[in-house]
Structures are given as C-alpha cells and as structure tokens.
Amino acid sequence: MSTSHPRPHRAWTQQILMLLAATCLTLSAVSAGAVARTTQPTATISSVKLRSAIAIRTADRRALARDSSRLANCLRTDFGHCGGRRITVAHLRTRLASAERYVLSLSARIARTRHTHTQSDTSGSDSTSSAPRTSRNGSGSTGSGPDTSRSGSDSGSSGSGTTGTDTGNSGTTGSSTTSSGSSTSGSSSSGNGNTTGSGTSGSSTTDINEVTIGGESGSSANPFSEPFVKGVVTNIQGWGVSAMPQIASEMTTLGVNWAREDLSWAATEPEKGVYDWSGFDQMVAAAKADGITILPIVGYAPSWTSPDDATEYAAFVKAAVERYGPGTSANLQWWELWNEPYDAYAWSGHTPEPEAYAKDVLAAAQAARGVSSSVKLLVAADYEDAPQVGGTTPWQTSWIDDMFTAVPSLGQWINGVAVHPYGDDPSLPLAEPEGWKDTNGEWAFQRIDMVRQKFLAHGVDVPFWITEDGWSTWEVSEAAQAHDYSDLIEQVKARPWIRALFPFCLREFEEKATNNQPGFGLLKFGTWQPKSAFYTLQAGLKTLT
C-alpha cells in the first residue's frame, strides 16, 4: 500500500476551483451592478413621477365626476343657467386628458427602461418577449415586461386594441376631391397657409355620386350657397321672456338674428309621457315677435331614462318637431341633436358612447322626417383625445369613424355638423398633421379641419355650423378676446364650408362669479356695455355672407 494520500490532494484542488468560481461570480455581479446603476436611478425617478401623476389624475377624475354630476342636476332643474357649469366641465375634461397622456408617457418611459435592462440581462437566451404589454384588458398577455393596460380604474373601455396613443386611423382620404360646393377633402388649407389633414389612404378620388350633401343625394341643391347663419348663444329662458325685446335689440346691434337655445328633454318631459312645453312656447313666441330665429338644442336625458335610449329620444324629438318644426307657427327649420354628447356631463355623467349617439341621431332623424321631410338636422362632433367608451379606440379621435361604423347611412340623415372649436388663437396652426393641438400646445381651433376630413372620408360633405366658440375675459384681456375673435372671422372666411357662427355668449350671466364662465359674455353684466370683442364681431360678421 502506498504511503501517499490522494484525498487531501483532491480537496486542495477543489478549493482552488471553488475560489476561481467565486471570483468569476463576483466579477459578474460587479458588472451587472454597473449596468443596473445606469438604469435603476432613471427608473426610480420616473416611478416617483408616475405615482405623483397618477395621484393628480385621480384627483382630476374625482373633480370631473363631481362637476359632471352637478351639471347634470343643473340641467334637470335649472337648465337655463347651466352655461358656466358646461365650460367648467369642458376645462376639467381637457385637464384630465393631459393628465392621462402624461401617465401613459411616463409608463411607456419606464417600460422602455426596464425593457432595455431586461434585454441586457437575457441577451443570447431563448425567452418570451420582454416588451411592455399593451392590451386594454390586462389579461392573456405574454412577456415579462410591465403591463401598461388601461383597464381597472381607467376610462373603462373594453375589448382589444392599441393603447392611448393610437389616434384611430380611419383611412382619411389623402388627396381626394369632391365636386360639391367649394370644398376640397384631403389636405385642406387653413387661412394662414397651414395645411392639415394629409390623410392616410393615398390619392383616391371620391366620386360625386358617393358624396352625401345636406342629407340628400348629390343631385340636391347646393347647401353651401345658402345665406350664412349669424347667431349667438343667448340664454333667453334664463333671463326671462320679458327681457326678449332688449336682448333682440342687442342681437340686432351685433348683427345676428339667430339665438341658440336649449330644448331640454329632462325639463320638458320630467316623467315619461308628461310634457311641459310652456317655457319654450313663451320663448319661441317672444323671439318670433322680435324677428329672432331659434336654433333648438334637443338633449339631456331625464332621470327616468338614459341618453342611449334611442327609442325614447326619438319619441321626444318627434313630439318637439310636431310642435315647433316646419309648417307650425314656430316654423323652426334647423335642429341640433344633442349638445356636446362627447362630454360626460351631457351624457348623464357617463363616459360618452359614439355608437349610442349615432343610433340616437338615426332614430331621431327618422322620427323627425316622418313629421316633416324638410326638417334640417345637425349632428355633433369633435376631434381630440378625450375618453369615450367603445369604438376602435378609447379616445375621441375615432368618434366620427365609430359613429359611421355603428350607422353607415348616417350621412343620409344629417344636414350639417355642429362643432365647438374652443381653443387658443384660431390663427395658430396644428402642431402636427392629424393632431388636435396647436403650436402652443393648446386646444386648436384648426382641429375643425380634421373633423371635416373624417366626414369627407365617409363620403359626407355637409355645411359646418360653429354653434359655440369664444374666450373668457377672466382668462385673457378684453383686447386679447377681441383679437381672437378677429382671427376667428378670418379663419371662418377661409373655409367656405363653414356656414354658421354662434359666439358663446351674448351676456355675462353673473356679476361676481367664482369661475371664468361669465367672462365669455360680450356684454358686461348689469350695464350690458359692450366689450371690445362685441365691436370686433359686429364688423367681422358683416363680411360673412
């Protein structure tokens, strides 16, 4: 037997190997730590910002829900004095939309950072995708990246599709042209030379036979040749019919003879089948006596039903047209179907539904035309990224496309589009093609071009009516308000397919307001002295024919 001992020798060898392995592991850990240090601080900072942004978004949602509820109650009980609450809700909606975009942007930034770090850790390995999941229901997704779903406490949209940055490409015609009126689809030019709405589907041509004009076929009379409608949001019912002669005088001095007024479904039919027309009767009669034409806005669901009940809405519209429509003593020719149905406050506090609204319009139009074939109807539309339910995206950039998906024949039933292009100075161009912000990052008046592009893409070429627009002197100076109205007139003249303008609003409706809403008035409360913008509009309206 040998006197040597091999086991101690093997133990010494194993110790050496273990030491080498430990050294390698240590070096690997140091290297990984260096990589982590390049990404983790950024991710941590962004995570802190994300938590803060989510808190702000939550607060904005609560404020919007609260004020939408207050507005809904106001519309049911005192609809003649709810203009201020409408604009408050609109501003909250804009602020919430910005908060939503910021949260999504931070989420995407964190996802990209973690994705880069994950790739460096798993390089060369065969694994499932580590890219961020972007489904809206948060289920059934593979991959190890963070879930950026908007389900749960977000806008409540359902189904599958792209995330919030998806603007709902609808196949807007690139350079298509129509031969009706003086309008051109595709790349329409704004008054200051800015070109928007470049479209996405090449240079196809829309045949005149496929274009719906004024709710009729292409062979109908050209609606763009009708006189330009000059009106103002008046709130006659709020001031009382006794104020009608003075209001009519103020309107005549301004150079307008149309008054846009609520015909509230909620106030007129507080119980199913029980109508109270008395207030609107008096207002229509007083306006007619003073030579003022009323544009009624039929909207706001009563508490016993919901805004997506197309059958009940159509029944109310039918009753209203029978009472005030063409051929009656009131002889109201034009009707606006709902006010801002793309806002939660107008949709009984619920997130707006383009498909439901389109079905409301179809049912109401069929009912109204059954009463009078000559009645003319305005459909409401906007183009932005406020939340909506259903459709191809959860954002209102697809509002118009989604309406036509639900009711492909919609264009055969409408005579015009009602738009409220509130924003910054109207002369400011869009910040990017097919966008809705201007170069100052504010709501752009010129998103009106994108609204029209959407309708043209569906073969519908009808007049556009601006039934609200304006600026508050609680936010801008009187000189700035006048300047913005001057630019608005020029932008309207540059778009011959715009055939009506109703500034918001004629009078300040409070003396000591707690918000900016009364400041939209052109006449100062109590004294009814004109602001500078009154005279600017007075001169500008004369140039619109």
mmCIF file of C-alpha atoms in Angstrom, residues 182-414:
data_model
loop_
_atom_site.group_PDB
_atom_site.id
_atom_site.type_symbol
_atom_site.label_atom_id
_atom_site.label_comp_id
_atom_site.label_asym_id
_atom_site.label_seq_id
_atom_site.Cartn_x
_atom_site.Cartn_y
_atom_site.Cartn_z
ATOM 1 C CA SER A 182 -66.194 74.885 -52.932
ATOM 2 C CA SER A 183 -64.686 72.359 -50.584
ATOM 3 C CA THR A 184 -61.731 70.057 -51.019
ATOM 4 C CA SER A 185 -61.058 66.988 -48.926
ATOM 5 C CA GLY A 186 -57.643 65.677 -48.008
ATOM 6 C CA SER A 187 -55.097 68.429 -47.461
ATOM 7 C CA SER A 188 -57.327 71.349 -46.680
ATOM 8 C CA SER A 189 -55.682 74.732 -46.306
ATOM 9 C CA SER A 190 -56.290 76.964 -43.329
ATOM 10 C CA GLY A 191 -56.474 80.698 -43.521
ATOM 11 C CA ASN A 192 -52.847 81.225 -42.590
ATOM 12 C CA GLY A 193 -51.472 78.812 -45.147
ATOM 13 C CA ASN A 194 -51.102 75.898 -42.766
ATOM 14 C CA THR A 195 -52.014 72.571 -44.324
ATOM 15 C CA THR A 196 -53.626 69.884 -42.209
ATOM 16 C CA GLY A 197 -55.354 66.568 -42.612
ATOM 17 C CA SER A 198 -52.952 64.933 -45.004
ATOM 18 C CA GLY A 199 -54.811 61.636 -44.655
ATOM 19 C CA THR A 200 -53.697 58.058 -44.852
ATOM 20 C CA SER A 201 -55.093 56.418 -47.929
ATOM 21 C CA GLY A 202 -53.185 57.724 -50.879
ATOM 22 C CA SER A 203 -54.760 59.809 -53.599
ATOM 23 C CA SER A 204 -58.075 58.114 -54.251
ATOM 24 C CA THR A 205 -60.880 60.265 -55.652
ATOM 25 C CA THR A 206 -64.336 60.490 -54.106
ATOM 26 C CA ASP A 207 -66.988 60.372 -56.792
ATOM 27 C CA ILE A 208 -69.738 62.984 -56.534
ATOM 28 C CA ASN A 209 -72.340 60.223 -56.658
ATOM 29 C CA GLU A 210 -70.877 58.820 -53.439
ATOM 30 C CA VAL A 211 -70.985 62.111 -51.557
ATOM 31 C CA THR A 212 -73.971 62.944 -49.389
ATOM 32 C CA ILE A 213 -74.836 66.627 -49.396
ATOM 33 C CA GLY A 214 -77.239 68.137 -46.915
ATOM 34 C CA GLY A 215 -78.926 64.875 -46.004
ATOM 35 C CA GLU A 216 -79.867 64.231 -49.635
ATOM 36 C CA SER A 217 -78.172 62.760 -52.687
ATOM 37 C CA GLY A 218 -75.518 64.590 -54.686
ATOM 38 C CA SER A 219 -78.158 65.907 -57.073
ATOM 39 C CA SER A 220 -79.785 68.088 -54.372
ATOM 40 C CA ALA A 221 -79.491 71.865 -54.222
ATOM 41 C CA ASN A 222 -76.108 73.096 -53.051
ATOM 42 C CA PRO A 223 -76.430 73.800 -49.291
ATOM 43 C CA PHE A 224 -73.196 75.817 -49.321
ATOM 44 C CA SER A 225 -74.907 78.527 -51.352
ATOM 45 C CA GLU A 226 -77.452 79.300 -48.635
ATOM 46 C CA PRO A 227 -77.034 82.555 -46.656
ATOM 47 C CA PHE A 228 -74.513 82.438 -43.819
ATOM 48 C CA VAL A 229 -76.270 81.948 -40.472
ATOM 49 C CA LYS A 230 -75.277 84.581 -37.876
ATOM 50 C CA GLY A 231 -76.301 83.848 -34.323
ATOM 51 C CA VAL A 232 -75.253 83.929 -30.694
ATOM 52 C CA VAL A 233 -75.800 81.827 -27.565
ATOM 53 C CA THR A 234 -78.370 83.921 -25.702
ATOM 54 C CA ASN A 235 -79.917 82.076 -22.702
ATOM 55 C CA ILE A 236 -83.248 83.849 -23.251
ATOM 56 C CA GLN A 237 -85.013 81.355 -20.980
ATOM 57 C CA GLY A 238 -82.624 82.211 -18.173
ATOM 58 C CA TRP A 239 -83.191 85.963 -18.465
ATOM 59 C CA GLY A 240 -86.939 85.556 -18.930
ATOM 60 C CA VAL A 241 -89.101 86.414 -21.915
ATOM 61 C CA SER A 242 -89.657 89.934 -20.525
ATOM 62 C CA ALA A 243 -86.010 90.618 -21.429
ATOM 63 C CA MET A 244 -86.562 89.478 -25.016
ATOM 64 C CA PRO A 245 -87.049 92.941 -26.600
ATOM 65 C CA GLN A 246 -83.801 94.237 -25.109
ATOM 66 C CA ILE A 247 -81.925 91.041 -25.997
ATOM 67 C CA ALA A 248 -83.277 91.262 -29.545
ATOM 68 C CA SER A 249 -82.028 94.848 -29.748
ATOM 69 C CA GLU A 250 -78.581 93.778 -28.533
ATOM 70 C CA MET A 251 -78.523 90.978 -31.096
ATOM 71 C CA THR A 252 -79.562 93.300 -33.908
ATOM 72 C CA THR A 253 -76.819 95.745 -32.957
ATOM 73 C CA LEU A 254 -74.305 92.907 -33.003
ATOM 74 C CA GLY A 255 -75.538 91.869 -36.440
ATOM 75 C CA VAL A 256 -77.127 88.481 -35.665
ATOM 76 C CA ASN A 257 -80.703 87.202 -35.795
ATOM 77 C CA TRP A 258 -80.418 83.585 -34.609
ATOM 78 C CA ALA A 259 -80.496 82.519 -30.940
ATOM 79 C CA ARG A 260 -79.247 79.097 -29.854
ATOM 80 C CA GLU A 261 -81.416 77.796 -27.015
ATOM 81 C CA ASP A 262 -81.770 74.567 -25.026
ATOM 82 C CA LEU A 263 -84.891 72.495 -25.559
ATOM 83 C CA SER A 264 -84.147 70.314 -22.558
ATOM 84 C CA TRP A 265 -85.627 66.840 -22.757
ATOM 85 C CA ALA A 266 -85.147 66.461 -18.984
ATOM 86 C CA ALA A 267 -87.041 69.669 -18.170
ATOM 87 C CA THR A 268 -89.772 69.238 -20.776
ATOM 88 C CA GLU A 269 -90.563 65.562 -20.115
ATOM 89 C CA PRO A 270 -89.717 65.065 -16.422
ATOM 90 C CA GLU A 271 -91.962 61.994 -16.387
ATOM 91 C CA LYS A 272 -92.450 59.614 -19.262
ATOM 92 C CA GLY A 273 -95.235 60.922 -21.491
ATOM 93 C CA VAL A 274 -95.815 64.019 -19.311
ATOM 94 C CA TYR A 275 -94.785 67.196 -21.151
ATOM 95 C CA ASP A 276 -94.369 70.800 -20.083
ATOM 96 C CA TRP A 277 -93.757 72.961 -23.139
ATOM 97 C CA SER A 278 -94.802 76.244 -21.512
ATOM 98 C CA GLY A 279 -91.346 77.772 -21.057
ATOM 99 C CA PHE A 280 -90.191 77.020 -24.597
ATOM 100 C CA ASP A 281 -93.575 78.095 -26.015
ATOM 101 C CA GLN A 282 -93.223 81.548 -24.453
ATOM 102 C CA MET A 283 -89.610 81.934 -25.527
ATOM 103 C CA VAL A 284 -90.293 80.935 -29.157
ATOM 104 C CA ALA A 285 -93.264 83.288 -29.389
ATOM 105 C CA ALA A 286 -91.322 86.205 -27.885
ATOM 106 C CA ALA A 287 -88.349 85.605 -30.194
ATOM 107 C CA LYS A 288 -90.558 85.398 -33.268
ATOM 108 C CA ALA A 289 -92.257 88.665 -32.333
ATOM 109 C CA ASP A 290 -88.850 90.355 -32.309
ATOM 110 C CA GLY A 291 -87.634 88.780 -35.550
ATOM 111 C CA ILE A 292 -85.292 86.251 -33.919
ATOM 112 C CA THR A 293 -84.984 82.674 -35.192
ATOM 113 C CA ILE A 294 -84.389 79.932 -32.631
ATOM 114 C CA LEU A 295 -81.931 77.070 -33.101
ATOM 115 C CA PRO A 296 -83.161 74.449 -30.602
ATOM 116 C CA ILE A 297 -80.718 72.016 -28.979
ATOM 117 C CA VAL A 298 -82.534 68.801 -28.118
ATOM 118 C CA GLY A 299 -80.709 66.931 -25.381
ATOM 119 C CA TYR A 300 -80.110 65.924 -21.746
ATOM 120 C CA ALA A 301 -81.871 62.740 -20.739
ATOM 121 C CA PRO A 302 -84.445 62.848 -17.919
ATOM 122 C CA SER A 303 -83.845 60.742 -14.823
ATOM 123 C CA TRP A 304 -86.383 58.092 -15.855
ATOM 124 C CA THR A 305 -84.293 57.008 -18.866
ATOM 125 C CA SER A 306 -80.749 57.205 -20.229
ATOM 126 C CA PRO A 307 -79.106 59.044 -23.124
ATOM 127 C CA ASP A 308 -78.537 55.795 -25.022
ATOM 128 C CA ASP A 309 -82.272 55.041 -25.185
ATOM 129 C CA ALA A 310 -82.695 55.864 -28.861
ATOM 130 C CA THR A 311 -86.384 54.948 -28.898
ATOM 131 C CA GLU A 312 -87.302 57.405 -26.149
ATOM 132 C CA TYR A 313 -85.060 60.144 -27.523
ATOM 133 C CA ALA A 314 -86.656 59.764 -30.970
ATOM 134 C CA ALA A 315 -90.114 59.955 -29.429
ATOM 135 C CA PHE A 316 -89.238 63.260 -27.757
ATOM 136 C CA VAL A 317 -87.714 64.710 -30.947
ATOM 137 C CA LYS A 318 -90.824 63.679 -32.873
ATOM 138 C CA ALA A 319 -93.072 65.434 -30.358
ATOM 139 C CA ALA A 320 -90.883 68.561 -30.472
ATOM 140 C CA VAL A 321 -90.855 68.747 -34.280
ATOM 141 C CA GLU A 322 -94.614 68.259 -34.344
ATOM 142 C CA ARG A 323 -94.940 71.269 -32.045
ATOM 143 C CA TYR A 324 -92.245 73.605 -33.394
ATOM 144 C CA GLY A 325 -90.993 72.222 -36.696
ATOM 145 C CA PRO A 326 -91.536 73.242 -40.334
ATOM 146 C CA GLY A 327 -95.151 74.144 -41.093
ATOM 147 C CA THR A 328 -96.034 75.021 -37.491
ATOM 148 C CA SER A 329 -96.495 78.558 -36.171
ATOM 149 C CA ALA A 330 -92.916 78.438 -34.837
ATOM 150 C CA ASN A 331 -91.620 77.033 -38.142
ATOM 151 C CA LEU A 332 -88.187 76.042 -36.793
ATOM 152 C CA GLN A 333 -86.271 74.570 -39.724
ATOM 153 C CA TRP A 334 -82.902 73.657 -38.159
ATOM 154 C CA TRP A 335 -82.402 71.444 -35.105
ATOM 155 C CA GLU A 336 -79.250 70.493 -33.194
ATOM 156 C CA LEU A 337 -79.400 66.899 -31.978
ATOM 157 C CA TRP A 338 -77.866 66.967 -28.507
ATOM 158 C CA ASN A 339 -75.316 69.387 -27.082
ATOM 159 C CA GLU A 340 -71.759 68.060 -26.797
ATOM 160 C CA PRO A 341 -72.694 64.369 -26.460
ATOM 161 C CA TYR A 342 -68.949 63.684 -26.434
ATOM 162 C CA ASP A 343 -68.805 65.224 -22.920
ATOM 163 C CA ALA A 344 -69.730 63.200 -19.842
ATOM 164 C CA TYR A 345 -71.856 65.981 -18.317
ATOM 165 C CA ALA A 346 -74.197 65.896 -21.329
ATOM 166 C CA TRP A 347 -74.306 62.094 -21.348
ATOM 167 C CA SER A 348 -75.874 61.864 -17.878
ATOM 168 C CA GLY A 349 -72.439 61.793 -16.273
ATOM 169 C CA HIS A 350 -71.380 58.655 -18.148
ATOM 170 C CA THR A 351 -68.389 58.311 -20.464
ATOM 171 C CA PRO A 352 -69.697 59.212 -23.953
ATOM 172 C CA GLU A 353 -70.576 56.468 -26.437
ATOM 173 C CA PRO A 354 -70.259 57.314 -30.159
ATOM 174 C CA GLU A 355 -72.242 54.266 -31.274
ATOM 175 C CA ALA A 356 -75.131 55.072 -28.926
ATOM 176 C CA TYR A 357 -75.156 58.703 -30.017
ATOM 177 C CA ALA A 358 -75.190 57.704 -33.698
ATOM 178 C CA LYS A 359 -78.198 55.463 -33.040
ATOM 179 C CA ASP A 360 -79.899 58.364 -31.239
ATOM 180 C CA VAL A 361 -79.338 60.538 -34.314
ATOM 181 C CA LEU A 362 -80.634 57.888 -36.715
ATOM 182 C CA ALA A 363 -83.784 57.208 -34.696
ATOM 183 C CA ALA A 364 -84.432 60.908 -34.119
ATOM 184 C CA ALA A 365 -83.871 61.783 -37.779
ATOM 185 C CA GLN A 366 -86.242 59.068 -38.962
ATOM 186 C CA ALA A 367 -88.874 60.265 -36.492
ATOM 187 C CA ALA A 368 -88.417 63.951 -37.388
ATOM 188 C CA ARG A 369 -88.520 63.302 -41.149
ATOM 189 C CA GLY A 370 -91.698 61.334 -40.590
ATOM 190 C CA VAL A 371 -93.220 64.568 -39.338
ATOM 191 C CA SER A 372 -91.650 66.894 -41.918
ATOM 192 C CA SER A 373 -89.409 65.928 -44.803
ATOM 193 C CA SER A 374 -87.927 69.448 -44.850
ATOM 194 C CA VAL A 375 -86.617 69.485 -41.272
ATOM 195 C CA LYS A 376 -82.837 70.001 -41.145
ATOM 196 C CA LEU A 377 -80.637 68.301 -38.562
ATOM 197 C CA LEU A 378 -77.173 68.967 -37.109
ATOM 198 C CA VAL A 379 -75.019 66.163 -35.706
ATOM 199 C CA ALA A 380 -72.417 66.961 -33.024
ATOM 200 C CA ALA A 381 -68.755 66.010 -33.489
ATOM 201 C CA ASP A 382 -65.256 66.814 -32.275
ATOM 202 C CA TYR A 383 -61.728 65.514 -32.805
ATOM 203 C CA GLU A 384 -59.465 65.166 -29.774
ATOM 204 C CA ASP A 385 -58.256 62.595 -27.255
ATOM 205 C CA ALA A 386 -60.876 62.874 -24.520
ATOM 206 C CA PRO A 387 -62.168 59.493 -23.276
ATOM 207 C CA GLN A 388 -65.008 57.569 -24.884
ATOM 208 C CA VAL A 389 -66.479 54.101 -24.442
ATOM 209 C CA GLY A 390 -66.492 51.573 -27.264
ATOM 210 C CA GLY A 391 -65.333 52.191 -30.780
ATOM 211 C CA THR A 392 -61.954 51.391 -32.261
ATOM 212 C CA THR A 393 -60.028 53.393 -29.646
ATOM 213 C CA PRO A 394 -60.878 54.782 -26.205
ATOM 214 C CA TRP A 395 -60.273 58.323 -27.488
ATOM 215 C CA GLN A 396 -62.458 60.724 -29.415
ATOM 216 C CA THR A 397 -60.067 60.929 -32.344
ATOM 217 C CA SER A 398 -62.167 57.984 -33.564
ATOM 218 C CA TRP A 399 -65.546 59.466 -32.511
ATOM 219 C CA ILE A 400 -66.683 60.154 -36.085
ATOM 220 C CA ASP A 401 -65.422 56.874 -37.517
ATOM 221 C CA ASP A 402 -67.147 54.988 -34.708
ATOM 222 C CA MET A 403 -70.441 56.750 -35.402
ATOM 223 C CA PHE A 404 -70.298 55.655 -39.029
ATOM 224 C CA THR A 405 -69.335 52.114 -38.035
ATOM 225 C CA ALA A 406 -72.493 51.941 -35.934
ATOM 226 C CA VAL A 407 -74.681 53.714 -38.528
ATOM 227 C CA PRO A 408 -73.078 53.571 -42.006
ATOM 228 C CA SER A 409 -76.003 55.520 -43.517
ATOM 229 C CA LEU A 410 -75.624 58.399 -41.046
ATOM 230 C CA GLY A 411 -74.752 60.889 -43.778
ATOM 231 C CA GLN A 412 -78.141 60.389 -45.432
ATOM 232 C CA TRP A 413 -79.913 61.669 -42.331
ATOM 233 C CA ILE A 414 -77.996 64.836 -41.438
#
